[in-house]
mmCIF file of C-alpha atoms and ligand atoms in Angstrom:
data_model
loop_
_atom_site.group_PDB
_atom_site.id
_atom_site.type_symbol
_atom_site.label_atom_id
_atom_site.label_comp_id
_atom_site.label_asym_id
_atom_site.label_seq_id
_atom_site.Cartn_x
_atom_site.Cartn_y
_atom_site.Cartn_z
ATOM 1 C CA MET A 71 53.737 74.448 83.436
ATOM 2 C CA GLU A 72 52.968 78.159 83.618
ATOM 3 C CA LEU A 73 51.330 79.812 80.370
ATOM 4 C CA ASP A 74 53.577 82.319 80.193
ATOM 5 C CA GLN A 75 56.613 79.601 80.795
ATOM 6 C CA ALA A 76 54.550 77.491 77.601
ATOM 7 C CA ILE A 77 54.856 80.768 75.230
ATOM 8 C CA GLN A 78 58.428 81.425 76.029
ATOM 9 C CA GLU A 79 60.230 78.063 75.652
ATOM 10 C CA ARG A 80 57.970 76.574 72.827
ATOM 11 C CA ARG A 81 60.149 76.217 69.647
ATOM 12 C CA SER A 82 59.412 74.431 66.241
ATOM 13 C CA ILE A 83 60.392 71.292 66.272
ATOM 14 C CA ARG A 84 61.692 69.182 63.325
ATOM 15 C CA GLY A 85 63.336 65.887 65.349
ATOM 16 C CA PHE A 86 60.813 63.159 66.853
ATOM 17 C CA THR A 87 61.519 60.332 68.222
ATOM 18 C CA ASP A 88 59.193 56.683 67.043
ATOM 19 C CA GLU A 89 57.302 56.674 69.702
ATOM 20 C CA PRO A 90 53.462 56.914 68.743
ATOM 21 C CA VAL A 91 50.966 59.487 70.294
ATOM 22 C CA SER A 92 47.737 58.118 71.511
ATOM 23 C CA ARG A 93 44.620 59.043 70.347
ATOM 24 C CA GLU A 94 43.366 59.984 73.890
ATOM 25 C CA LEU A 95 46.140 62.727 74.270
ATOM 26 C CA LEU A 96 45.713 64.009 70.553
ATOM 27 C CA GLU A 97 41.939 64.375 71.765
ATOM 28 C CA GLU A 98 42.690 66.137 74.722
ATOM 29 C CA VAL A 99 44.917 68.690 73.394
ATOM 30 C CA ILE A 100 42.216 69.011 70.474
ATOM 31 C CA ALA A 101 39.500 70.049 72.900
ATOM 32 C CA LEU A 102 41.878 72.944 74.155
ATOM 33 C CA ALA A 103 42.572 74.135 70.707
ATOM 34 C CA ASN A 104 39.042 73.691 70.329
ATOM 35 C CA ARG A 105 38.469 76.700 72.884
ATOM 36 C CA ALA A 106 39.785 79.399 70.490
ATOM 37 C CA PRO A 107 38.448 82.023 70.001
ATOM 38 C CA SER A 108 36.516 83.032 66.613
ATOM 39 C CA SER A 109 34.832 85.322 64.831
ATOM 40 C CA MET A 110 31.231 85.161 65.931
ATOM 41 C CA ASN A 111 32.195 81.890 67.572
ATOM 42 C CA THR A 112 31.784 80.546 63.968
ATOM 43 C CA GLN A 113 34.383 78.195 64.583
ATOM 44 C CA PRO A 114 35.043 77.318 60.756
ATOM 45 C CA TRP A 115 38.165 74.875 61.262
ATOM 46 C CA HIS A 116 37.938 71.158 60.636
ATOM 47 C CA LEU A 117 41.112 68.626 61.796
ATOM 48 C CA HIS A 118 42.413 65.551 60.123
ATOM 49 C CA VAL A 119 44.653 63.445 62.443
ATOM 50 C CA LEU A 120 47.191 61.141 60.319
ATOM 51 C CA THR A 121 49.154 58.462 61.798
ATOM 52 C CA GLY A 122 50.706 55.043 60.250
ATOM 53 C CA GLU A 123 49.869 54.277 56.889
ATOM 54 C CA PRO A 124 47.799 57.155 55.854
ATOM 55 C CA LEU A 125 50.410 59.055 56.520
ATOM 56 C CA GLU A 126 52.992 57.074 55.379
ATOM 57 C CA ARG A 127 50.963 57.322 51.579
ATOM 58 C CA VAL A 128 50.525 61.558 52.067
ATOM 59 C CA ARG A 129 54.528 61.331 53.035
ATOM 60 C CA ARG A 130 55.175 59.315 49.520
ATOM 61 C CA GLY A 131 52.898 61.087 47.017
ATOM 62 C CA ASN A 132 54.036 64.406 48.529
ATOM 63 C CA THR A 133 57.804 63.522 48.146
ATOM 64 C CA GLU A 134 57.547 61.664 45.040
ATOM 65 C CA ARG A 135 55.000 64.703 43.722
ATOM 66 C CA MET A 136 58.330 67.259 44.650
ATOM 67 C CA LEU A 137 61.067 65.376 43.123
ATOM 68 C CA GLY A 138 59.088 64.655 40.177
ATOM 69 C CA GLY A 139 58.823 68.593 39.468
ATOM 70 C CA VAL A 140 54.771 68.326 39.912
ATOM 71 C CA THR A 141 53.814 72.360 40.714
ATOM 72 C CA PRO A 142 53.112 72.892 44.172
ATOM 73 C CA THR A 143 49.062 72.833 44.686
ATOM 74 C CA ARG A 144 47.660 74.445 47.782
ATOM 75 C CA ASP A 145 44.199 75.534 48.149
ATOM 76 C CA ILE A 146 44.804 79.200 49.271
ATOM 77 C CA GLU A 147 46.208 81.573 47.440
ATOM 78 C CA ASP A 148 49.803 81.381 47.310
ATOM 79 C CA TYR A 149 52.036 84.115 48.889
ATOM 80 C CA ALA A 150 54.512 85.684 46.414
ATOM 81 C CA ALA A 151 58.546 85.582 47.292
ATOM 82 C CA TYR A 152 58.748 87.332 50.493
ATOM 83 C CA GLU A 153 61.298 90.890 50.764
ATOM 84 C CA GLY A 154 62.809 93.196 52.854
ATOM 85 C CA GLU A 155 62.322 92.064 56.704
ATOM 86 C CA HIS A 156 60.638 89.610 56.126
ATOM 87 C CA ARG A 157 62.953 87.760 53.492
ATOM 88 C CA ALA A 158 65.640 88.752 55.931
ATOM 89 C CA ARG A 159 63.898 87.165 59.262
ATOM 90 C CA GLN A 160 63.456 83.866 56.848
ATOM 91 C CA ILE A 161 66.843 83.714 55.894
ATOM 92 C CA GLU A 162 67.707 84.065 59.397
ATOM 93 C CA ILE A 163 66.326 81.459 61.170
ATOM 94 C CA ALA A 164 67.241 79.108 58.164
ATOM 95 C CA VAL A 165 70.840 79.976 58.780
ATOM 96 C CA GLN A 166 70.624 79.468 62.374
ATOM 97 C CA LEU A 167 68.583 76.188 61.607
ATOM 98 C CA PHE A 168 71.514 75.278 58.943
ATOM 99 C CA GLU A 169 73.923 76.529 61.403
ATOM 100 C CA ALA A 170 72.746 73.898 64.102
ATOM 101 C CA MET A 171 72.864 70.800 61.337
ATOM 102 C CA GLY A 172 76.075 72.007 60.587
ATOM 103 C CA ILE A 173 75.025 72.224 57.143
ATOM 104 C CA GLU A 174 77.373 74.107 54.592
ATOM 105 C CA ARG A 175 76.071 76.579 52.615
ATOM 106 C CA ASN A 176 77.375 75.073 49.484
ATOM 107 C CA ASP A 177 76.241 71.606 50.804
ATOM 108 C CA LYS A 178 73.680 71.321 47.849
ATOM 109 C CA GLU A 179 73.252 67.591 48.883
ATOM 110 C CA ARG A 180 72.671 68.039 52.605
ATOM 111 C CA ARG A 181 70.033 71.353 51.583
ATOM 112 C CA GLN A 182 68.154 69.268 49.477
ATOM 113 C CA ASP A 183 67.865 66.357 52.126
ATOM 114 C CA TRP A 184 66.249 68.867 54.454
ATOM 115 C CA VAL A 185 64.021 70.346 52.220
ATOM 116 C CA MET A 186 63.217 66.975 51.347
ATOM 117 C CA ARG A 187 62.386 65.998 55.147
ATOM 118 C CA GLY A 188 60.168 69.097 55.227
ATOM 119 C CA PHE A 189 57.910 67.384 52.545
ATOM 120 C CA ARG A 190 58.044 64.384 54.487
ATOM 121 C CA GLN A 191 56.926 66.381 57.547
ATOM 122 C CA PHE A 192 60.109 65.781 59.473
ATOM 123 C CA ASP A 193 58.746 62.049 60.052
ATOM 124 C CA ALA A 194 56.937 62.867 62.837
ATOM 125 C CA PRO A 195 54.459 60.187 64.560
ATOM 126 C CA VAL A 196 51.065 62.154 63.817
ATOM 127 C CA SER A 197 50.439 64.556 61.015
ATOM 128 C CA ILE A 198 46.987 67.152 61.550
ATOM 129 C CA VAL A 199 45.596 68.312 58.631
ATOM 130 C CA VAL A 200 44.064 72.245 59.121
ATOM 131 C CA CYS A 201 41.159 72.832 56.860
ATOM 132 C CA PHE A 202 38.558 75.426 57.029
ATOM 133 C CA ASP A 203 34.861 75.809 55.386
ATOM 134 C CA ARG A 204 34.962 76.610 52.011
ATOM 135 C CA SER A 205 32.520 78.438 52.092
ATOM 136 C CA LEU A 206 34.803 80.964 53.631
ATOM 137 C CA LEU A 207 36.919 81.072 51.665
ATOM 138 C CA SER A 208 36.723 84.651 50.942
ATOM 139 C CA ASN A 209 36.633 85.876 54.495
ATOM 140 C CA THR A 210 39.982 86.585 55.850
ATOM 141 C CA ILE A 211 38.642 86.773 59.242
ATOM 142 C CA ALA A 212 38.311 82.696 59.030
ATOM 143 C CA HIS A 213 42.104 82.237 58.589
ATOM 144 C CA PHE A 214 42.606 84.322 61.251
ATOM 145 C CA ASP A 215 40.172 81.963 63.239
ATOM 146 C CA THR A 216 41.876 78.852 62.346
ATOM 147 C CA GLY A 217 45.205 80.271 62.862
ATOM 148 C CA ALA A 218 44.548 81.202 66.395
ATOM 149 C CA MET A 219 43.388 77.756 66.770
ATOM 150 C CA THR A 220 46.219 76.469 65.289
ATOM 151 C CA TYR A 221 48.488 78.206 68.418
ATOM 152 C CA GLY A 222 46.398 76.847 70.790
ATOM 153 C CA LEU A 223 46.713 73.186 69.724
ATOM 154 C CA VAL A 224 50.634 73.740 69.925
ATOM 155 C CA LEU A 225 51.061 75.400 72.993
ATOM 156 C CA ALA A 226 48.777 72.512 74.475
ATOM 157 C CA ALA A 227 50.858 69.936 73.181
ATOM 158 C CA TRP A 228 54.157 71.823 73.911
ATOM 159 C CA ASN A 229 52.441 71.589 77.699
ATOM 160 C CA ARG A 230 52.108 67.729 77.706
ATOM 161 C CA GLY A 231 55.607 67.768 75.900
ATOM 162 C CA LEU A 232 54.703 67.210 72.660
ATOM 163 C CA GLY A 233 56.652 68.818 70.024
ATOM 164 C CA ALA A 234 55.071 70.213 67.323
ATOM 165 C CA VAL A 235 56.254 72.356 63.881
ATOM 166 C CA ILE A 236 53.246 73.714 61.717
ATOM 167 C CA ASN A 237 54.422 73.384 58.297
ATOM 168 C CA GLY A 238 53.262 74.269 54.632
ATOM 169 C CA GLN A 239 55.608 71.658 53.262
ATOM 170 C CA GLY A 240 53.593 68.781 54.314
ATOM 171 C CA ILE A 241 50.781 69.592 52.221
ATOM 172 C CA MET A 242 52.465 71.430 49.777
ATOM 173 C CA GLN A 243 50.666 68.788 46.786
ATOM 174 C CA SER A 244 47.540 69.407 48.841
ATOM 175 C CA PRO A 245 45.542 67.025 45.855
ATOM 176 C CA VAL A 246 47.363 63.875 47.223
ATOM 177 C CA VAL A 247 46.619 64.683 51.245
ATOM 178 C CA ARG A 248 42.712 65.533 49.970
ATOM 179 C CA GLU A 249 42.770 61.724 48.479
ATOM 180 C CA VAL A 250 44.574 60.273 50.912
ATOM 181 C CA ALA A 251 42.513 61.695 54.080
ATOM 182 C CA GLN A 252 39.316 61.874 51.715
ATOM 183 C CA ILE A 253 38.819 65.308 53.029
ATOM 184 C CA PRO A 254 35.583 66.855 51.444
ATOM 185 C CA GLU A 255 35.757 69.649 48.773
ATOM 186 C CA ASP A 256 33.402 71.797 51.061
ATOM 187 C CA GLN A 257 37.044 72.748 53.296
ATOM 188 C CA VAL A 258 39.910 74.490 52.204
ATOM 189 C CA ILE A 259 43.550 73.027 53.282
ATOM 190 C CA LEU A 260 44.878 75.680 54.968
ATOM 191 C CA THR A 261 48.681 74.153 56.880
ATOM 192 C CA CYS A 262 49.095 70.906 58.669
ATOM 193 C CA VAL A 263 50.844 70.526 61.863
ATOM 194 C CA ALA A 264 53.737 67.809 62.163
ATOM 195 C CA LEU A 265 53.690 66.754 66.132
ATOM 196 C CA GLY A 266 55.233 63.924 67.953
ATOM 197 C CA TRP A 267 57.700 63.035 71.300
ATOM 198 C CA PRO A 268 60.632 65.663 70.389
ATOM 199 C CA ASP A 269 63.841 63.674 69.395
ATOM 200 C CA GLU A 270 66.313 65.101 71.899
ATOM 201 C CA ASP A 271 69.361 64.103 70.039
ATOM 202 C CA PHE A 272 67.842 66.066 67.352
ATOM 203 C CA VAL A 273 69.925 69.280 67.375
ATOM 204 C CA ALA A 274 67.915 71.209 65.105
ATOM 205 C CA ASN A 275 65.386 71.242 68.149
ATOM 206 C CA SER A 276 67.269 73.434 70.392
ATOM 207 C CA VAL A 277 67.075 76.100 68.155
ATOM 208 C CA VAL A 278 65.336 79.496 69.238
ATOM 209 C CA SER A 279 64.166 81.844 66.702
ATOM 210 C CA ARG A 280 64.630 85.083 67.617
ATOM 211 C CA ARG A 281 62.157 88.075 67.861
ATOM 212 C CA ARG A 282 62.284 92.404 67.168
ATOM 213 C CA PRO A 283 61.862 93.834 70.840
ATOM 214 C CA VAL A 284 58.146 94.863 71.649
ATOM 215 C CA GLU A 285 58.924 98.316 70.534
ATOM 216 C CA ASN A 286 59.515 97.484 66.847
ATOM 217 C CA ALA A 287 55.844 95.393 67.152
ATOM 218 C CA ALA A 288 53.729 97.632 69.015
ATOM 219 C CA ARG A 289 53.117 101.309 69.161
ATOM 220 C CA PHE A 290 51.419 102.922 72.790
ATOM 221 C CA LEU A 291 49.549 106.057 72.716
ATOM 222 C CA GLY A 292 47.740 108.128 75.332
ATOM 223 C CA PHE A 293 50.176 106.380 78.285
ATOM 224 C CA GLU A 294 52.183 109.095 79.666
ATOM 225 C CA GLY A 295 51.339 111.869 81.531
HETATM 226 C C1 LIG B 371 52.022 79.228 58.624
HETATM 227 C C2 LIG B 371 53.647 78.816 59.481
HETATM 228 C C3 LIG B 371 54.139 77.734 58.241
HETATM 229 C C4 LIG B 371 55.271 77.131 58.748
HETATM 230 N N1 LIG B 371 55.789 76.164 57.270
HETATM 231 C C5 LIG B 371 57.016 75.553 58.003
HETATM 232 C C6 LIG B 371 57.463 74.655 56.846
HETATM 233 O O1 LIG B 371 56.911 74.269 55.650
HETATM 234 N N2 LIG B 371 58.833 74.297 57.430
HETATM 235 C C7 LIG B 371 59.529 74.567 58.453
HETATM 236 O O2 LIG B 371 60.258 73.783 59.007
HETATM 237 N N3 LIG B 371 58.820 74.954 58.990
HETATM 238 C C8 LIG B 371 57.868 75.781 58.928
HETATM 239 N N4 LIG B 371 56.782 76.992 59.749
HETATM 240 C C9 LIG B 371 57.782 76.838 61.341
HETATM 241 C C10 LIG B 371 58.675 78.592 60.669
HETATM 242 O O3 LIG B 371 59.512 78.234 60.435
HETATM 243 C C11 LIG B 371 58.723 79.225 62.593
HETATM 244 O O4 LIG B 371 57.689 79.345 63.299
HETATM 245 C C12 LIG B 371 59.382 80.367 62.867
HETATM 246 O O5 LIG B 371 60.641 79.892 62.078
HETATM 247 C C13 LIG B 371 59.595 80.853 64.497
HETATM 248 O O6 LIG B 371 59.872 79.602 65.083
HETATM 249 P P1 LIG B 371 59.803 79.025 66.624
HETATM 250 O O7 LIG B 371 58.119 78.271 65.931
HETATM 251 O O8 LIG B 371 60.872 78.009 66.347
HETATM 252 O O9 LIG B 371 59.274 79.705 67.138
HETATM 253 C C14 LIG B 371 55.582 77.486 59.886
HETATM 254 C C15 LIG B 371 55.330 78.298 60.495
HETATM 255 C C16 LIG B 371 53.638 78.723 59.961
HETATM 256 C C17 LIG B 371 53.187 79.457 61.164
#
């Protein structure tokens, strides 16, 4: 597959088949993600790849704590609620997903069900917990580097027919993830990637999120004349 095509066609996948993903394939994908550039080649990231029983325990712990009203605990500083154009885009994708799923605005039950699916990492067969070295917590370049690696991971997966969704929901209760996956204290849990073989019948998988045009995202200087 062409790189341009993979970039253009990749979408977040939130419905998966039960088919397992082999360790060999995951190692192949991670080897490619590991080629990501990083500031001074520091490679600050660490990946914890979960499937089977450990992943079920994370799902259970995350769900029980969210339902039990435990305040979400993330390792990174939590962002304030999005506002303005950011909030508008957040709403736009939520509306697209709910429309595809046929979830009505006032259908509290199904909306809640969707949120809970997120806390279960959309029942994906694999979750990759993305961390970076705690010594670089206040070094925002390390966040940038880890993000670049994560996008490479998702693209390499897509190129092999695997679907993925980067998600904060799966690590909302980070202490559970840390305990189950035995993540050392000197690593910060940044996000996770739910991954597996896309369920072709899951309608939300076909949602194409919108992007603003290039002229809104970039400026060009010195090109004319
Ligand atoms: C850092 C990050 C966190 C995300 N967290 C979630 C999440 O918790 N739940 C979810 O359904 N999608 C999550 N997403 C997926 C975004 O909603 C998605 O990338 C965006 O709407 C664009 O859609 P696309 O990936 O299909 O192009 C996250 C994406 C990123 C990059």
